[in-house]
């Protein structure tokens, strides 16, 4: 029996010669004063918006207003490195490289490893490096370059950040920055801020309702002072610093091929499917990595000849609490790279 599974996510200094001529020796006046070229910065917008979520559009607007160069037609790490190699040839190294990509705690970054590759996670990145599918970076980056990932929760994955740093290292090693918090662009009260996420789960299309879900939040986060019921009912920013919620789905799917159609098990109900799933090593491994309880999925099976498909889908309900200034709770905390309380660096 062969098994295959698929997981998808359906949710800048110019240095010049400023020494007075009176202090410059006459012999030196015959030598042209060499101006150091300014270091350019660039932003990679690595996706496009779907539905009401305007994350990428808002991020592009935010960085455009800062006068930073925008590249919005590359959707993989392979393409980004190829672009930097090409643009870095014959010019100074980049100052800051911003990479904007959706990300979540379960499935990694929406940014792909290669043009036709998988989402970036530690496993997928190690695999493409092992098989040398990612080109070597040899231009545009040095030890003074800052690479900032605007990807929700990426700062939690230090091993992945270390691997990404290795990929972006040339003769010098850049500094990488990412946050454990959610990046929010185009907010009602700030163009860019960070927010702390809190999660509960339920089988997709089987919501137990706001009252029950608020109790689950209280149980999961007993020391957090948030009105969970109000936050669940609030889907957009209404007051400065107020908590609000959003949701997305995580579907998972496996396909098993048997020798004959008579060997295909008939799993009549949800309990039977969960029992079968829990006894499958390959399925258990994936579910363990996702760390979402079995009962929080809606389970379905499909039989086609001698093939069995098992599908699960869970809805992640997240409450976001904007990060505010310590001294002024009426102001969002400015997302500064040197603020180690909100940014991790490697």
Short mmCIF file of C-alpha atoms in Angstrom, two decimals:
data_model
loop_
_atom_site.label_atom_id
_atom_site.label_comp_id
_atom_site.label_asym_id
_atom_site.label_seq_id
_atom_site.Cartn_x
_atom_site.Cartn_y
_atom_site.Cartn_z
CA UNK A 1 0.00 0.00 0.00
CA UNK A 2 1.39 3.38 -1.00
CA UNK A 3 0.33 6.57 0.74
CA UNK A 4 0.58 10.14 -0.43
CA UNK A 5 -0.53 13.24 1.41
CA UNK A 6 -0.97 16.85 0.48
CA UNK A 7 -1.34 19.86 2.76
CA UNK A 8 -2.58 23.23 1.57
CA UNK A 9 -3.37 26.57 3.18
CA UNK A 10 -6.75 27.96 2.02
CA UNK A 11 -6.46 30.90 4.21
CA UNK A 12 17.54 53.39 3.94
CA UNK A 13 23.31 57.35 3.98
CA UNK A 14 25.16 59.05 1.40
CA UNK A 15 28.79 59.64 2.28
CA UNK A 16 30.54 62.43 0.42
CA UNK A 17 33.77 64.42 0.55
CA UNK A 18 33.03 67.18 3.00
CA UNK A 19 36.53 68.19 4.09
CA UNK A 20 37.15 71.96 3.54
CA UNK A 21 39.62 72.69 0.71
CA UNK A 22 41.70 74.77 3.09
CA UNK A 23 42.65 71.62 4.98
CA UNK A 24 43.50 69.52 1.95
CA UNK A 25 47.15 69.37 0.85
CA UNK A 26 47.77 70.90 -2.59
CA UNK A 27 49.12 67.58 -3.90
CA UNK A 28 45.84 65.96 -3.07
CA UNK A 29 43.80 68.52 -4.97
CA UNK A 30 44.85 66.93 -8.26
CA UNK A 31 43.18 63.66 -7.22
CA UNK A 32 39.43 63.49 -7.91
CA UNK A 33 37.31 63.07 -4.78
CA UNK A 34 35.65 59.65 -4.94
CA UNK A 35 31.98 59.63 -3.90
CA UNK A 36 30.74 56.46 -2.30
CA UNK A 37 27.60 55.20 -3.98
CA UNK A 38 24.46 55.02 -1.81
CA UNK A 39 23.23 51.54 -0.97
CA UNK A 40 19.83 50.76 -2.40
CA UNK A 41 17.03 48.92 -0.60
CA UNK A 42 14.40 46.68 -2.18
CA UNK A 43 11.09 45.11 -1.20
CA UNK A 44 9.85 41.80 -2.61
CA UNK A 45 6.05 41.48 -2.53
CA UNK A 46 5.83 37.72 -3.02
CA UNK A 47 2.12 37.09 -3.41
CA UNK A 48 -1.22 38.52 -4.43
CA UNK A 49 -4.38 39.10 -2.43
CA UNK A 50 -7.41 36.86 -2.48
CA UNK A 51 -10.82 37.76 -1.13
CA UNK A 52 -11.00 40.61 1.39
CA UNK A 53 -7.45 40.18 2.68
CA UNK A 54 -5.40 43.11 1.29
CA UNK A 55 -2.11 42.16 2.98
CA UNK A 56 0.12 42.34 -0.09
CA UNK A 57 -1.55 45.43 -1.57
CA UNK A 58 -1.32 47.30 1.74
CA UNK A 59 2.33 46.29 2.19
CA UNK A 60 3.18 47.51 -1.30
CA UNK A 61 1.48 50.84 -0.58
CA UNK A 62 3.35 51.17 2.73
CA UNK A 63 6.79 50.63 1.22
CA UNK A 64 6.06 52.66 -1.91
CA UNK A 65 5.32 55.68 0.28
CA UNK A 66 8.81 55.28 1.74
CA UNK A 67 10.35 55.47 -1.72
CA UNK A 68 11.78 51.95 -1.60
CA UNK A 69 12.09 49.96 -4.82
CA UNK A 70 9.28 47.41 -5.22
CA UNK A 71 9.47 44.04 -6.99
CA UNK A 72 6.09 42.30 -7.09
CA UNK A 73 6.34 39.57 -9.71
CA UNK A 74 8.59 37.00 -7.98
CA UNK A 75 7.01 34.24 -5.90
CA UNK A 76 9.89 31.93 -4.96
CA UNK A 77 13.23 32.08 -3.17
CA UNK A 78 14.91 30.79 -6.33
CA UNK A 79 13.60 33.78 -8.32
CA UNK A 80 14.58 36.28 -5.63
CA UNK A 81 18.17 35.01 -5.50
CA UNK A 82 18.42 35.06 -9.30
CA UNK A 83 17.14 38.66 -9.31
CA UNK A 84 19.64 39.77 -6.62
CA UNK A 85 22.52 38.14 -8.50
CA UNK A 86 21.53 39.97 -11.67
CA UNK A 87 20.82 43.36 -10.09
CA UNK A 88 23.79 43.15 -7.72
CA UNK A 89 26.29 42.77 -10.55
CA UNK A 90 28.34 45.93 -11.10
CA UNK A 91 26.77 47.95 -8.25
CA UNK A 92 27.04 48.29 -4.50
CA UNK A 93 25.46 45.77 -2.17
CA UNK A 94 21.91 46.23 -0.95
CA UNK A 95 21.25 48.03 2.33
CA UNK A 96 17.91 46.42 3.28
CA UNK A 97 16.08 43.57 1.56
CA UNK A 98 12.46 43.24 2.67
CA UNK A 99 10.54 40.05 1.87
CA UNK A 100 6.76 40.17 2.35
CA UNK A 101 5.06 36.77 2.46
CA UNK A 102 2.09 35.22 4.21
CA UNK A 103 3.09 32.66 6.80
CA UNK A 104 1.50 30.64 9.57
CA UNK A 105 2.66 28.53 12.48
CA UNK A 106 1.62 25.24 10.87
CA UNK A 107 2.52 25.31 7.20
CA UNK A 108 5.41 27.77 6.97
CA UNK A 109 5.73 30.57 4.43
CA UNK A 110 3.57 31.05 1.37
CA UNK A 111 6.78 31.94 -0.49
CA UNK A 112 7.85 28.90 -2.51
CA UNK A 113 11.30 27.34 -2.47
CA UNK A 114 11.55 27.23 -6.26
CA UNK A 115 9.36 28.38 -9.12
CA UNK A 116 7.35 25.15 -9.05
CA UNK A 117 8.31 24.07 -5.54
CA UNK A 118 6.64 23.83 -2.15
CA UNK A 119 6.04 26.38 0.58
CA UNK A 120 9.15 27.28 2.56
CA UNK A 121 9.52 25.21 5.70
CA UNK A 122 12.72 23.83 7.22
CA UNK A 123 12.19 20.42 5.61
CA UNK A 124 11.42 21.74 2.12
CA UNK A 125 14.32 24.20 2.25
CA UNK A 126 16.79 21.54 3.33
CA UNK A 127 15.54 19.29 0.54
CA UNK A 128 16.04 21.83 -2.29
CA UNK A 129 19.49 22.73 -0.94
CA UNK A 130 20.45 19.07 -0.77
CA UNK A 131 19.50 18.62 -4.42
CA UNK A 132 21.06 22.00 -5.37
CA UNK A 133 17.85 23.43 -6.78
CA UNK A 134 18.52 26.87 -5.25
CA UNK A 135 21.19 28.95 -7.06
CA UNK A 136 24.13 30.27 -5.05
CA UNK A 137 23.96 33.93 -4.09
CA UNK A 138 27.17 35.69 -5.13
CA UNK A 139 26.20 39.34 -5.60
CA UNK A 140 24.35 42.14 -3.83
CA UNK A 141 24.68 41.07 -0.18
CA UNK A 142 27.42 41.60 2.40
CA UNK A 143 27.87 41.78 6.15
CA UNK A 144 26.11 45.16 6.34
CA UNK A 145 22.97 44.00 4.55
CA UNK A 146 19.78 43.61 6.58
CA UNK A 147 17.20 41.07 5.37
CA UNK A 148 13.79 41.59 6.95
CA UNK A 149 11.05 38.99 6.60
CA UNK A 150 7.52 40.33 7.03
CA UNK A 151 5.95 36.91 7.64
CA UNK A 152 3.61 36.20 10.52
CA UNK A 153 5.21 34.14 13.30
CA UNK A 154 8.42 33.41 11.38
CA UNK A 155 10.52 34.58 14.32
CA UNK A 156 9.47 31.44 16.19
CA UNK A 157 11.41 29.26 13.75
CA UNK A 158 15.06 30.01 14.50
CA UNK A 159 16.37 26.91 12.72
CA UNK A 160 14.58 28.00 9.54
CA UNK A 161 15.97 31.54 9.89
CA UNK A 162 19.49 30.14 10.28
CA UNK A 163 19.04 28.14 7.07
CA UNK A 164 17.74 31.20 5.23
CA UNK A 165 20.70 33.22 6.50
CA UNK A 166 23.06 30.59 5.12
CA UNK A 167 21.37 30.87 1.72
CA UNK A 168 21.76 34.66 1.70
CA UNK A 169 25.41 34.58 2.81
CA UNK A 170 28.07 35.54 0.25
CA UNK A 171 31.56 36.70 1.23
CA UNK A 172 29.85 38.40 4.16
CA UNK A 173 26.99 37.24 6.33
CA UNK A 174 23.89 39.47 6.44
CA UNK A 175 21.66 39.95 9.48
CA UNK A 176 18.16 38.44 9.23
CA UNK A 177 15.15 39.81 11.12
CA UNK A 178 11.71 38.28 11.68
CA UNK A 179 9.00 38.59 14.33
CA UNK A 180 7.06 36.03 16.32
CA UNK A 181 4.05 38.32 16.00
CA UNK A 182 1.62 38.99 13.17
CA UNK A 183 2.48 41.72 10.66
CA UNK A 184 -0.44 44.02 9.89
CA UNK A 185 -0.25 46.45 6.97
CA UNK A 186 -2.86 49.07 6.13
CA UNK A 187 -4.48 49.14 9.55
CA UNK A 188 -7.15 51.64 10.49
CA UNK A 189 -4.91 53.43 13.00
CA UNK A 190 -1.39 52.60 11.74
CA UNK A 191 0.11 51.79 8.34
CA UNK A 192 2.17 48.96 9.84
CA UNK A 193 2.14 47.34 13.27
CA UNK A 194 2.61 43.99 14.97
CA UNK A 195 0.00 42.00 16.89
CA UNK A 196 0.15 38.99 19.19
CA UNK A 197 -2.03 36.07 18.02
CA UNK A 198 -4.07 33.65 20.14
CA UNK A 199 -5.68 30.52 18.66
CA UNK A 200 -8.46 27.99 19.07
CA UNK A 201 -9.71 25.43 16.53
CA UNK A 202 -12.92 23.75 15.44
CA UNK A 203 -14.02 21.39 12.63
CA UNK A 204 -14.68 23.50 9.53
CA UNK A 205 -18.36 24.41 9.10
CA UNK A 206 -19.08 23.11 12.61
CA UNK A 207 -18.50 26.20 14.74
CA UNK A 208 -19.75 25.78 18.32
CA UNK A 209 -20.57 29.50 18.48
CA UNK A 210 -18.97 32.59 20.07
CA UNK A 211 -19.91 31.76 23.66
CA UNK A 212 -18.34 28.30 23.55
CA UNK A 213 -15.29 29.53 21.66
CA UNK A 214 -14.72 32.37 24.15
CA UNK A 215 -14.68 29.77 26.95
CA UNK A 216 -12.07 27.79 25.00
CA UNK A 217 -9.92 30.92 24.73
CA UNK A 218 -10.28 31.52 28.48
CA UNK A 219 -9.21 27.95 29.21
CA UNK A 220 -6.27 28.09 26.81
CA UNK A 221 -5.06 31.54 27.97
CA UNK A 222 -6.19 31.97 31.61
CA UNK A 223 -3.74 34.81 32.35
CA UNK A 224 -4.60 36.99 29.34
CA UNK A 225 -6.90 39.93 29.99
CA UNK A 226 -8.94 40.04 26.78
CA UNK A 227 -12.70 40.11 26.35
CA UNK A 228 -12.69 37.02 24.16
CA UNK A 229 -16.39 37.11 23.33
CA UNK A 230 -16.16 40.73 22.11
CA UNK A 231 -12.96 39.99 20.16
CA UNK A 232 -14.55 36.99 18.42
CA UNK A 233 -17.49 39.11 17.36
CA UNK A 234 -15.17 41.87 16.07
CA UNK A 235 -13.67 41.19 12.65
CA UNK A 236 -12.07 44.59 11.96
CA UNK A 237 -10.25 47.23 13.98
CA UNK A 238 -12.86 49.38 15.67
CA UNK A 239 -10.90 51.13 18.44
CA UNK A 240 -7.19 51.87 18.71
CA UNK A 241 -5.42 48.91 20.31
CA UNK A 242 -8.58 46.81 20.47
CA UNK A 243 -8.46 43.06 19.86
CA UNK A 244 -10.23 41.53 16.89
CA UNK A 245 -10.41 38.15 15.17
CA UNK A 246 -10.03 36.43 11.84
CA UNK A 247 -10.17 32.82 10.72
CA UNK A 248 -8.72 30.57 8.05
CA UNK A 249 -8.82 26.89 7.15
CA UNK A 250 -6.13 24.22 7.07
CA UNK A 251 -7.11 21.26 4.87
CA UNK A 252 -5.10 18.04 4.82
CA UNK A 253 -5.46 15.06 2.50
CA UNK A 254 -4.02 11.59 2.09
CA UNK A 255 -4.48 9.02 -0.66
CA UNK A 256 -3.92 5.32 -0.09
CA UNK A 257 -3.68 2.77 -2.92
CA UNK A 258 -4.53 -0.88 -2.17
CA UNK A 259 -3.85 -4.02 -4.19
CA UNK A 260 -7.54 -4.67 -4.79
CA UNK A 261 -10.79 -2.77 -4.26
CA UNK A 262 -11.96 -5.30 -1.68
CA UNK A 263 -9.07 -4.31 0.60
CA UNK A 264 -10.23 -0.70 0.87
CA UNK A 265 -11.59 -0.17 4.40
CA UNK A 266 -15.10 1.20 4.82
CA UNK A 267 -14.94 3.97 7.40
CA UNK A 268 -18.54 4.69 8.21
CA UNK A 269 -18.31 7.59 10.64
CA UNK A 270 -16.06 10.25 12.11
CA UNK A 271 -14.89 8.07 14.98
CA UNK A 272 -13.88 5.28 12.62
CA UNK A 273 -11.91 7.71 10.47
CA UNK A 274 -10.08 9.17 13.49
CA UNK A 275 -9.21 5.69 14.75
CA UNK A 276 -7.78 4.77 11.34
CA UNK A 277 -5.86 8.05 11.12
CA UNK A 278 -4.35 7.66 14.59
CA UNK A 279 -3.05 4.19 13.70
CA UNK A 280 -1.33 5.35 10.49
CA UNK A 281 2.34 6.29 11.09
CA UNK A 282 2.57 8.65 8.11
CA UNK A 283 -0.67 10.43 9.03
CA UNK A 284 0.22 10.64 12.71
CA UNK A 285 3.57 12.20 11.86
CA UNK A 286 1.93 15.01 9.90
CA UNK A 287 -0.72 15.63 12.56
CA UNK A 288 1.91 15.65 15.29
CA UNK A 289 3.83 18.33 13.41
CA UNK A 290 0.68 20.44 12.97
CA UNK A 291 -0.13 19.99 16.67
CA UNK A 292 -3.90 20.36 16.24
CA UNK A 293 -6.10 17.73 17.98
CA UNK A 294 -7.78 15.10 15.79
CA UNK A 295 -11.23 16.05 17.00
CA UNK A 296 -10.77 19.61 15.72
CA UNK A 297 -10.94 18.44 12.09
CA UNK A 298 -13.97 17.72 9.94
CA UNK A 299 -13.24 14.29 8.47
CA UNK A 300 -14.42 12.86 5.13
CA UNK A 301 -13.50 9.83 3.01
CA UNK A 302 -13.74 9.10 -0.70
CA UNK A 303 -13.36 5.71 -2.39
CA UNK A 304 -12.45 5.41 -6.05
CA UNK A 305 -11.76 1.88 -7.18
CA UNK A 306 -8.87 0.63 -5.06
CA UNK A 307 -8.00 4.12 -3.79
CA UNK A 308 -9.00 5.62 -0.45
CA UNK A 309 -8.83 9.35 0.14
CA UNK A 310 -9.04 10.77 3.63
CA UNK A 311 -9.67 14.48 3.96
CA UNK A 312 -9.60 16.62 7.08
CA UNK A 313 -10.21 20.32 7.49
CA UNK A 314 -9.89 22.51 10.57
CA UNK A 315 -10.73 26.17 11.04
CA UNK A 316 -8.24 28.27 12.97
CA UNK A 317 -9.86 31.14 14.84
CA UNK A 318 -7.26 33.75 15.80
CA UNK A 319 -7.66 36.74 18.07
CA UNK A 320 -5.10 39.49 17.42
CA UNK A 321 -3.97 41.89 20.15
CA UNK A 322 -1.97 44.85 18.74
CA UNK A 323 1.39 45.51 20.42
CA UNK A 324 1.24 48.92 22.11
CA UNK A 325 3.86 51.27 23.55
CA UNK A 326 4.80 50.38 27.14
CA UNK A 327 4.52 54.00 28.28
CA UNK A 328 1.48 54.96 26.18
CA UNK A 329 -1.27 52.43 25.59
CA UNK A 330 -2.85 54.81 23.08
CA UNK A 331 0.02 54.35 20.62
CA UNK A 332 1.10 51.34 18.60
CA UNK A 333 4.66 50.25 19.21
CA UNK A 334 6.86 51.28 16.29
CA UNK A 335 8.27 48.16 14.62
CA UNK A 336 11.98 48.90 15.00
CA UNK A 337 14.49 46.25 14.03
CA UNK A 338 16.60 46.86 17.13
CA UNK A 339 13.63 46.18 19.42
CA UNK A 340 14.47 42.65 20.55
CA UNK A 341 11.09 42.30 22.28
CA UNK A 342 9.33 42.16 18.91
CA UNK A 343 12.03 41.14 16.40
CA UNK A 344 14.31 38.12 16.47
CA UNK A 345 17.58 38.33 14.58
CA UNK A 346 20.17 35.82 13.42
#
